[in-house]
Coordinates of C-alpha atoms in Angstrom, one line a residue:
Chain A
M117 CA -28.0 17.9 29.6
I118 CA -30.6 16.3 27.6
H119 CA -33.3 19.0 25.8
M120 CA -35.8 17.7 23.3
S121 CA -37.8 19.9 22.1
E122 CA -41.6 19.4 19.0
V123 CA -39.7 15.5 19.1
S124 CA -41.7 13.5 16.9
K125 CA -40.8 9.9 15.5
I126 CA -42.0 7.7 13.0
Y127 CA -40.4 4.3 11.1
E128 CA -40.0 3.7 7.9
N129 CA -42.9 1.2 8.2
G130 CA -44.8 4.6 9.2
S131 CA -45.9 3.5 13.0
S132 CA -45.8 6.8 14.9
A133 CA -43.5 5.3 18.1
L134 CA -43.5 9.6 19.3
N135 CA -45.2 12.6 19.4
N136 CA -44.3 15.8 19.6
I137 CA -42.2 15.8 22.9
N138 CA -41.0 18.6 24.6
I139 CA -39.2 17.9 27.8
D140 CA -35.6 19.2 30.2
I141 CA -33.8 16.9 31.4
E142 CA -30.9 18.7 33.7
K143 CA -27.3 17.7 35.1
G144 CA -27.9 15.8 38.0
E145 CA -31.1 14.8 37.5
F146 CA -31.9 11.4 38.0
V147 CA -35.4 10.0 35.9
F148 CA -37.5 7.3 36.0
L149 CA -39.0 6.9 32.3
V150 CA -41.7 4.7 32.8
G151 CA -45.2 3.2 30.7
S152 CA -47.1 0.3 28.4
S153 CA -44.4 -2.0 26.5
G154 CA -45.3 -0.5 23.0
A155 CA -45.6 3.1 24.8
G156 CA -42.6 4.7 23.9
K157 CA -39.5 4.5 26.2
S158 CA -37.2 2.4 24.5
T159 CA -37.6 4.7 21.2
F160 CA -37.3 8.0 23.8
I161 CA -34.5 6.2 24.7
K162 CA -32.4 5.3 21.8
M163 CA -32.5 8.6 20.8
I164 CA -30.6 10.2 23.0
F165 CA -27.2 7.6 22.0
R166 CA -28.6 8.6 18.2
E167 CA -29.3 4.7 17.7
V168 CA -32.2 6.6 16.8
L169 CA -33.1 9.9 14.5
P170 CA -36.4 12.3 15.1
S171 CA -38.1 12.2 12.1
K172 CA -38.8 15.8 13.2
G173 CA -38.2 18.5 15.9
T174 CA -34.4 19.3 18.0
L175 CA -32.8 17.0 20.3
I176 CA -29.6 18.6 22.4
I177 CA -27.1 16.6 23.9
N178 CA -24.1 17.3 26.4
G179 CA -25.0 20.7 24.6
R180 CA -24.6 18.7 21.3
N181 CA -27.5 18.6 18.5
V182 CA -27.6 15.3 17.8
V183 CA -30.7 16.1 14.5
T184 CA -28.1 17.8 12.5
M185 CA -24.7 16.2 13.5
K186 CA -22.7 14.2 11.4
E187 CA -22.0 11.2 11.4
D188 CA -18.3 10.9 12.3
E189 CA -19.5 12.6 15.1
V190 CA -21.6 9.9 17.1
P191 CA -18.3 8.1 19.2
Y192 CA -17.9 11.6 20.9
L193 CA -21.4 12.3 22.2
R194 CA -20.7 8.5 23.1
R195 CA -17.9 9.1 24.7
G196 CA -20.3 11.4 27.1
L197 CA -23.2 9.0 27.4
G198 CA -22.2 5.8 29.5
I199 CA -25.6 2.6 28.0
V200 CA -26.5 -0.3 30.3
F201 CA -28.2 -3.1 29.4
Q202 CA -31.5 -5.3 30.7
D203 CA -28.7 -8.1 29.1
Y204 CA -25.7 -6.5 30.0
R205 CA -24.3 -7.1 26.7
L206 CA -21.0 -8.1 28.4
L207 CA -18.1 -9.7 26.4
P208 CA -18.8 -13.9 27.0
D209 CA -15.4 -14.5 26.1
K210 CA -13.4 -12.0 28.5
N211 CA -12.6 -11.6 32.1
V212 CA -14.4 -9.0 34.2
Y213 CA -11.5 -6.0 34.1
D214 CA -11.2 -6.7 30.8
N215 CA -15.1 -5.9 30.1
V216 CA -14.7 -2.5 31.9
A217 CA -11.1 -2.0 30.4
F218 CA -11.9 -2.0 26.5
A219 CA -14.6 1.2 27.3
M220 CA -11.4 2.6 27.7
Q221 CA -9.3 0.6 25.3
V222 CA -12.1 1.8 21.7
I223 CA -11.0 5.6 22.7
E224 CA -7.5 5.1 23.3
A225 CA -7.5 6.2 27.0
P226 CA -4.1 6.4 28.6
R227 CA -2.9 2.7 29.6
R228 CA -2.0 4.0 33.2
E229 CA -4.8 6.5 33.8
M230 CA -7.0 3.1 32.6
Q231 CA -5.9 0.9 35.7
K232 CA -6.4 3.1 38.5
R233 CA -9.5 4.0 36.5
V234 CA -11.2 0.8 36.4
N235 CA -9.8 -0.7 39.2
S236 CA -12.0 3.1 40.8
V237 CA -15.2 1.6 38.9
L238 CA -15.0 -1.7 40.2
E239 CA -15.1 -0.9 43.7
L240 CA -17.9 1.2 43.2
V241 CA -19.7 -1.9 42.1
G242 CA -18.3 -4.1 44.6
L243 CA -17.0 -6.0 41.9
R244 CA -13.4 -5.5 43.4
D245 CA -12.5 -9.4 44.7
K246 CA -13.7 -11.2 40.8
L247 CA -11.5 -9.3 38.4
K248 CA -10.3 -12.3 35.7
S249 CA -14.1 -14.2 36.9
L250 CA -15.2 -14.9 33.7
P251 CA -18.6 -13.3 32.6
S252 CA -20.4 -17.3 33.2
Q253 CA -18.5 -17.4 36.7
L254 CA -20.5 -14.2 37.9
S255 CA -25.1 -13.9 38.4
G256 CA -27.0 -12.1 36.8
G257 CA -26.9 -8.9 39.5
E258 CA -22.8 -9.0 39.8
Q259 CA -22.8 -10.0 35.5
Q260 CA -24.9 -5.6 35.6
R261 CA -23.1 -4.1 38.0
V262 CA -19.9 -5.0 36.0
A263 CA -22.1 -3.8 32.6
I264 CA -22.3 -0.8 34.8
A265 CA -18.7 -0.4 35.9
R266 CA -18.1 -0.5 32.0
A267 CA -20.7 2.1 31.3
I268 CA -18.9 4.9 34.2
V269 CA -15.0 4.6 34.2
N270 CA -15.8 6.8 31.2
S271 CA -16.8 9.2 33.4
P272 CA -19.8 10.0 31.3
M273 CA -22.4 13.0 32.0
I274 CA -25.4 11.0 31.6
V275 CA -26.4 7.2 32.1
I276 CA -29.0 5.4 30.3
A277 CA -30.4 2.6 31.5
D278 CA -33.4 0.5 29.2
E279 CA -34.8 -1.6 32.3
P280 CA -31.7 -2.9 33.9
T281 CA -33.6 -5.0 36.7
G282 CA -36.0 -6.1 34.1
N283 CA -33.6 -9.7 34.4
L284 CA -32.4 -9.5 38.9
D285 CA -34.9 -11.2 41.3
P286 CA -36.3 -7.5 43.4
D287 CA -33.0 -7.3 46.3
T288 CA -30.2 -7.8 42.9
S289 CA -32.0 -5.4 42.0
W290 CA -32.4 -2.4 45.4
E291 CA -27.9 -3.4 44.7
I292 CA -28.7 -1.8 41.5
M293 CA -30.2 1.3 41.9
K294 CA -28.5 1.5 44.9
I295 CA -25.7 1.6 42.9
F296 CA -27.1 3.9 40.5
E297 CA -28.4 6.3 43.2
R298 CA -24.4 6.2 44.2
I299 CA -23.4 7.5 40.6
N300 CA -26.4 10.4 40.4
K301 CA -24.8 10.9 44.6
S302 CA -21.5 11.9 42.5
G303 CA -23.8 14.6 39.6
T304 CA -24.0 12.0 37.0
T305 CA -27.7 12.5 35.2
I306 CA -28.9 9.1 35.3
V307 CA -32.5 8.7 32.8
M308 CA -33.6 5.0 32.9
A309 CA -36.4 3.2 31.7
T310 CA -38.8 0.6 34.1
H311 CA -41.5 -1.0 34.8
D312 CA -40.4 -1.7 38.4
K313 CA -43.7 -0.1 40.0
T314 CA -42.0 -0.7 43.7
I315 CA -39.1 0.6 43.2
V316 CA -39.8 3.6 41.1
D317 CA -42.5 4.7 44.1
T318 CA -40.4 4.4 46.8
M319 CA -37.0 6.2 45.1
Q320 CA -39.3 9.1 44.7
K321 CA -37.8 10.8 41.9
R322 CA -38.7 12.3 38.4
V323 CA -41.1 10.3 37.0
I324 CA -42.1 11.2 32.9
A325 CA -44.3 9.0 31.8
I326 CA -44.7 7.6 28.1
E327 CA -48.0 7.0 26.6
D328 CA -48.9 5.8 22.4
G329 CA -46.4 7.4 21.8
C330 CA -47.1 10.8 24.3
I331 CA -46.0 12.0 27.6
I332 CA -49.4 12.1 29.9
R333 CA -46.9 13.2 33.3
D334 CA -44.1 14.1 34.5
E335 CA -43.6 14.9 38.1
V336 CA -40.8 16.1 40.3
K337 CA -41.3 13.7 42.9
G338 CA -43.6 11.1 41.6
A339 CA -44.7 7.8 41.3
Y340 CA -45.4 4.9 39.3
G341 CA -49.0 5.5 38.3
Y342 CA -49.5 2.0 36.7
E343 CA -51.9 -1.2 39.0
D344 CA -49.3 -4.2 37.4
Chain B
M41 CA -3.8 6.0 16.7
K42 CA -1.6 5.1 19.5
I43 CA 0.9 2.0 19.6
R44 CA -1.1 0.5 21.7
T45 CA -3.9 0.5 20.8
W46 CA -1.7 -0.9 16.5
E47 CA -0.7 -3.9 19.3
Y48 CA -4.1 -4.1 20.2
F49 CA -5.5 -4.0 16.2
I50 CA -2.6 -7.0 15.8
R51 CA -3.6 -9.7 18.8
E52 CA -7.6 -9.1 17.5
V53 CA -6.3 -9.6 13.4
F54 CA -3.7 -13.1 14.5
I55 CA -7.4 -14.3 17.4
S56 CA -9.4 -13.5 14.1
L57 CA -6.8 -15.8 11.3
K58 CA -6.4 -18.8 14.0
R59 CA -10.1 -18.9 14.8
N60 CA -11.2 -19.2 11.1
N61 CA -7.9 -21.5 9.8
W62 CA -10.2 -23.0 7.0
M63 CA -11.1 -19.9 5.2
T64 CA -8.1 -17.6 5.9
F65 CA -6.4 -21.1 4.4
A66 CA -8.5 -20.6 1.8
S67 CA -8.1 -17.2 1.0
I68 CA -4.5 -17.1 0.8
S69 CA -4.3 -19.4 -1.3
T70 CA -6.0 -18.0 -3.8
V71 CA -4.1 -14.5 -3.1
A72 CA -1.1 -16.9 -3.5
L73 CA -2.3 -18.7 -7.3
S74 CA -3.5 -15.3 -8.9
L75 CA -0.7 -13.6 -8.5
L76 CA 1.1 -16.6 -9.1
I77 CA -0.3 -16.5 -12.3
L78 CA -0.2 -12.5 -12.8
G79 CA 3.3 -12.8 -11.9
L80 CA 4.3 -15.8 -14.7
F81 CA 2.2 -13.3 -17.0
L82 CA 4.4 -10.4 -16.6
I83 CA 8.1 -12.3 -16.6
I84 CA 7.0 -13.2 -19.7
V85 CA 5.3 -10.8 -21.4
L86 CA 8.1 -8.4 -19.6
N87 CA 10.6 -10.9 -21.0
L88 CA 9.5 -11.2 -25.5
N89 CA 9.1 -7.4 -25.0
N90 CA 12.5 -7.6 -24.0
M91 CA 13.6 -9.8 -26.4
A92 CA 11.9 -7.1 -28.8
T93 CA 13.3 -4.7 -28.2
S94 CA 16.5 -5.8 -28.5
L95 CA 16.2 -6.9 -31.3
E96 CA 14.8 -3.5 -33.0
S97 CA 18.0 -1.7 -31.1
Q98 CA 20.6 -3.7 -33.1
V99 CA 21.9 -1.8 -35.6
Q100 CA 23.1 -4.1 -38.1
I101 CA 21.5 -4.9 -42.1
N102 CA 22.6 -7.8 -43.4
V103 CA 23.0 -7.1 -46.4
Y104 CA 22.5 -10.8 -49.1
L105 CA 24.4 -10.7 -52.5
K106 CA 22.8 -12.5 -54.9
E107 CA 24.8 -15.8 -56.7
E108 CA 27.7 -15.0 -58.8
L109 CA 28.8 -11.9 -58.7
S110 CA 32.8 -11.4 -59.7
E111 CA 34.8 -10.2 -56.4
Q112 CA 34.5 -6.6 -58.6
K113 CA 30.9 -6.3 -58.5
M114 CA 31.3 -6.8 -55.2
E115 CA 33.7 -4.8 -54.1
D116 CA 32.1 -2.2 -55.3
I117 CA 29.2 -2.4 -54.1
G118 CA 30.6 -2.7 -51.0
Q119 CA 32.5 0.5 -51.2
K120 CA 29.1 2.2 -52.6
I121 CA 27.5 1.2 -48.6
K122 CA 30.3 2.7 -47.2
K123 CA 29.2 5.6 -48.8
L124 CA 26.2 5.6 -46.9
S125 CA 25.7 8.2 -44.1
G126 CA 25.7 7.5 -40.8
V127 CA 27.2 4.0 -41.4
E128 CA 29.7 2.8 -39.0
E129 CA 31.8 0.4 -39.8
I130 CA 31.5 -3.0 -42.5
K131 CA 31.7 -6.5 -42.3
F132 CA 32.5 -8.8 -45.5
I133 CA 31.2 -11.9 -45.1
S134 CA 31.2 -14.5 -47.4
K135 CA 29.5 -18.0 -48.1
K136 CA 31.6 -20.3 -46.7
E137 CA 32.6 -18.0 -43.5
A138 CA 28.9 -18.0 -43.3
M139 CA 28.6 -21.8 -43.4
E140 CA 31.2 -22.1 -40.3
R141 CA 28.9 -19.7 -38.0
F142 CA 26.1 -21.5 -38.3
K143 CA 28.0 -24.8 -37.6
E144 CA 28.9 -23.6 -35.0
R145 CA 25.6 -22.7 -34.0
L146 CA 23.6 -25.7 -34.6
G147 CA 26.4 -27.2 -31.7
D148 CA 26.0 -30.7 -31.2
Q149 CA 22.8 -31.0 -33.9
Q150 CA 25.4 -30.8 -36.9
T151 CA 23.8 -34.3 -38.5
L152 CA 21.2 -31.6 -40.3
L153 CA 24.0 -30.6 -42.7
T154 CA 24.3 -34.3 -44.2
A155 CA 21.3 -33.6 -46.4
L156 CA 23.0 -30.3 -47.8
G157 CA 25.6 -32.3 -48.7
E158 CA 28.8 -30.4 -50.1
S159 CA 26.6 -27.8 -51.8
N160 CA 26.7 -24.5 -49.6
P161 CA 23.3 -22.1 -49.7
L162 CA 24.5 -19.7 -48.1
P163 CA 25.3 -16.2 -50.2
N164 CA 27.9 -14.4 -49.6
A165 CA 26.9 -11.0 -47.7
F166 CA 28.1 -7.6 -45.8
E167 CA 27.5 -6.7 -41.4
V168 CA 26.7 -3.7 -42.3
K169 CA 26.6 -1.4 -38.9
L170 CA 25.0 2.0 -38.4
R171 CA 25.4 5.1 -35.2
A172 CA 22.2 5.4 -35.0
P173 CA 19.1 2.5 -34.7
E174 CA 16.6 5.2 -35.9
Q175 CA 18.7 5.3 -39.7
V176 CA 18.6 1.3 -39.4
K177 CA 15.2 1.1 -42.0
A178 CA 16.2 4.3 -44.7
A179 CA 19.5 1.6 -45.3
A180 CA 18.7 -1.6 -45.4
N181 CA 15.5 0.4 -48.4
L182 CA 18.0 2.1 -50.1
I183 CA 20.6 -1.3 -50.7
N184 CA 17.8 -3.7 -51.7
E185 CA 17.6 -1.1 -54.5
Y186 CA 21.7 -1.8 -55.1
E187 CA 22.3 -3.8 -58.5
G188 CA 23.8 -6.8 -57.5
V189 CA 22.0 -7.2 -53.7
E190 CA 19.8 -9.9 -53.2
N191 CA 18.0 -8.6 -50.4
A192 CA 19.1 -6.0 -47.0
K193 CA 16.8 -7.1 -43.7
F194 CA 17.0 -5.7 -41.0
G195 CA 15.3 -8.3 -38.6
Q196 CA 11.9 -5.7 -39.2
D197 CA 9.3 -9.5 -39.1
V198 CA 11.3 -11.1 -36.2
I199 CA 10.3 -7.4 -34.6
D200 CA 6.4 -7.0 -35.4
Q201 CA 5.9 -10.5 -35.0
L202 CA 7.4 -10.9 -31.7
F203 CA 5.2 -8.0 -30.7
E204 CA 2.4 -9.0 -32.1
L205 CA 2.4 -12.2 -30.0
T206 CA 3.5 -10.1 -27.4
K207 CA 0.0 -8.3 -27.5
M208 CA -1.7 -11.1 -27.5
I209 CA -0.3 -12.8 -24.4
R210 CA -0.6 -10.2 -22.9
I211 CA -4.6 -9.3 -23.6
F212 CA -4.9 -13.4 -23.0
G213 CA -3.3 -12.4 -19.5
F214 CA -5.0 -9.5 -18.9
I215 CA -8.1 -11.7 -18.3
I216 CA -7.7 -13.9 -16.8
I217 CA -5.6 -11.4 -14.2
V218 CA -9.3 -9.9 -13.9
F219 CA -10.7 -13.3 -13.0
L220 CA -7.8 -14.4 -10.7
A221 CA -8.3 -11.1 -8.8
L222 CA -12.1 -11.2 -8.8
A223 CA -12.1 -14.5 -7.3
T224 CA -9.9 -13.7 -4.9
I225 CA -10.9 -10.3 -3.9
F226 CA -15.2 -12.4 -3.4
I227 CA -13.2 -14.6 -1.3
I228 CA -11.0 -12.6 1.1
S229 CA -14.8 -10.5 1.7
N230 CA -15.9 -14.1 3.2
T231 CA -13.3 -14.5 5.3
I232 CA -13.9 -11.2 6.7
R233 CA -17.3 -11.7 6.8
L234 CA -16.7 -14.2 9.1
T235 CA -14.6 -12.4 10.7
V236 CA -17.1 -9.9 11.2
F237 CA -20.2 -11.9 12.3
A238 CA -18.2 -13.8 14.6
R239 CA -17.8 -10.3 16.4
R240 CA -20.5 -8.4 15.9
K241 CA -21.0 -8.4 19.1
E242 CA -17.9 -6.5 20.2
I243 CA -18.3 -4.0 17.4
G244 CA -22.0 -3.2 19.2
I245 CA -19.8 -2.4 21.8
M246 CA -18.0 -0.6 20.9
K247 CA -20.3 2.0 18.6
Y248 CA -22.2 2.4 22.2
V249 CA -19.7 3.1 23.8
G250 CA -17.8 5.9 21.6
A251 CA -15.8 3.9 19.2
T252 CA -14.9 5.4 16.6
D253 CA -15.5 4.2 13.4
W254 CA -12.4 3.6 11.8
F255 CA -11.0 1.8 14.9
I256 CA -13.6 -0.4 14.5
R257 CA -12.5 -0.9 11.6
W258 CA -9.0 -1.2 11.3
P259 CA -8.9 -4.2 12.9
F260 CA -10.3 -5.9 9.7
L261 CA -8.9 -4.3 7.0
M262 CA -5.7 -5.1 8.4
E263 CA -7.1 -9.0 8.6
G264 CA -7.5 -9.0 5.1
M265 CA -4.2 -7.0 3.7
V266 CA -2.3 -9.4 6.1
L267 CA -4.7 -12.6 4.1
G268 CA -3.5 -10.0 0.6
F269 CA -0.1 -9.8 2.6
I270 CA 0.8 -14.0 3.5
G271 CA -0.5 -15.1 0.1
S272 CA 1.8 -13.2 -2.4
I273 CA 5.0 -13.7 -0.4
V274 CA 3.8 -17.4 -0.6
A275 CA 3.6 -16.6 -4.5
T276 CA 6.8 -14.4 -5.4
M277 CA 9.0 -17.1 -3.3
I278 CA 7.9 -20.0 -5.7
L279 CA 8.6 -17.2 -9.0
R280 CA 11.8 -16.6 -7.4
N281 CA 13.3 -20.2 -7.3
S282 CA 11.7 -21.4 -9.9
Y283 CA 12.5 -18.6 -12.4
G284 CA 16.4 -19.3 -12.1
A285 CA 15.7 -22.9 -13.2
V286 CA 14.1 -22.2 -15.9
V287 CA 16.1 -19.3 -17.5
A288 CA 19.3 -22.6 -17.8
K289 CA 16.8 -24.6 -18.3
I290 CA 16.0 -21.6 -21.7
Y291 CA 20.0 -20.8 -21.9
D292 CA 21.4 -24.4 -22.5
T293 CA 19.3 -25.0 -25.2
L294 CA 18.6 -21.2 -26.6
T295 CA 21.6 -20.0 -26.0
F296 CA 21.1 -16.6 -27.7
L297 CA 18.2 -15.3 -26.3
P298 CA 18.1 -12.6 -24.4
L299 CA 16.2 -13.5 -21.7
I300 CA 16.3 -10.8 -18.3
P301 CA 18.8 -11.4 -16.0
E302 CA 17.7 -12.3 -12.6
Q303 CA 18.6 -8.9 -10.6
P304 CA 17.1 -6.4 -10.3
F305 CA 14.6 -7.8 -12.0
L306 CA 13.1 -10.1 -9.8
N307 CA 13.1 -7.9 -7.2
H308 CA 10.4 -5.5 -9.2
I309 CA 8.6 -7.9 -10.4
S310 CA 8.6 -9.6 -6.5
I311 CA 7.2 -6.3 -4.9
L312 CA 4.6 -5.6 -7.9
M313 CA 3.2 -8.8 -6.4
V314 CA 3.5 -7.5 -2.3
V315 CA 1.4 -4.7 -3.3
V316 CA -1.1 -5.5 -5.7
G317 CA -2.2 -8.9 -3.0
T318 CA -1.3 -7.0 0.5
L319 CA -4.0 -4.3 -1.9
I320 CA -6.7 -7.4 -2.9
G321 CA -7.0 -7.6 0.8
A322 CA -7.8 -4.1 2.1
L323 CA -10.4 -4.5 -1.1
G324 CA -11.7 -7.3 0.5
S325 CA -12.2 -6.7 2.9
T326 CA -13.6 -3.3 2.4
I327 CA -16.9 -4.8 0.4
S328 CA -17.0 -6.7 3.4
L329 CA -17.3 -3.7 5.2
K330 CA -19.2 -1.6 3.6
R331 CA -21.6 -4.6 3.2
F332 CA -22.6 -6.5 6.7
M333 CA -21.1 -3.5 9.3
K334 CA -23.1 0.2 8.5
V335 CA -19.3 1.8 9.7

């Protein structure tokens, strides 16, 4: 699914974000990415959807070589990925249904399939009764659920989440985590950067810890391992 | 692309035209103005060219004879011309006839003639028609050498002057048109920049969910093209409505001017203007997309 070998990233201003990363993430895994701010988590995440290119090394996502890939192949790489951000990134003038359908519209999915899929993912995240609501009428947790629905509506192989519970209270965070767990159970790989110690410790998933651009720990049933 | 996708694009274009209302208005007006001037110059240049070529294709030489020639002498000259190769028809126009014609042409401005009194300064002449225009120059040169011939004219001076004028208007028009086209492209690219800015969030999301670059580009490209298209339609309509009126006005005073008839000339100009307008719109968008959106 995700294969990184000897991947390094040095930004144009000379700062080194990742240093000689070797990692394999297999289909169906649930991986937490932990580390202090500025450790390189975001760079790691952004590389997966090719927002950032490695300066060195090999990076293969869903069988596609991200480094040698041509610009016009990038959209097809991203269609195999679902991306969830801390700040939801919904379109404020579109309602819940349209926000989710938008992701299918831009890849020109057939209309009938679109209706079926959008309804079914909104059912999965528990927003079946809020189809017509605008993002501004929803709570933070609900908005993040819309964003998750949008990320999975095209049935991606991998869902990448960058601090998805960063803006949410503990109870709401748990609801969100349950949704991710459900998505993971259906076989989708999940890679999640997080600062939430309780979640990481309780869920007992694989934990990759990054510090100063290097992987310092990779445990199958890991814990957060930091004292906040 | 699917039909539904085009529907989506068109909807997006109209939302954005409405959102940028003032810039939309400014863009359409500049396109219209620029194209109106382009069309105007085209019409003038093409008409002058038309005049020049229609004069050039006239296979006629006017041979003006010297004063005080005897009837016999004039007859001889006529015979000589008739025998030249390429001459199709020769007609004698006497001083008197020439004056009659001149009076006719002056129409209601007869008073000009009173200055002449009873005298008639017009010479006796032959109108010589040739079979082919390329023979005109050589024949005229030959006839010029005949004894008793004042001169043989075939309108070369007028043609040369017309072509000279056309050339000048063309250069002048070209400079103005280039300048206006640049201004138009600038205005349109600014309008599209506003649209890109208003939709940057949407563009970001489109990229994350795997929209192709062309899917993202099309609505912006189409918006520019719609601006160019509407502007050119406005310009075309103004031009079409005024051409007829102007031509009629010119014919009122200058009956003999060979102007290009409205159809299909105006249709060709209109099509050209609409195509150019739409292309300018597309170009404006492309510049904006290249500079402000990395897609």
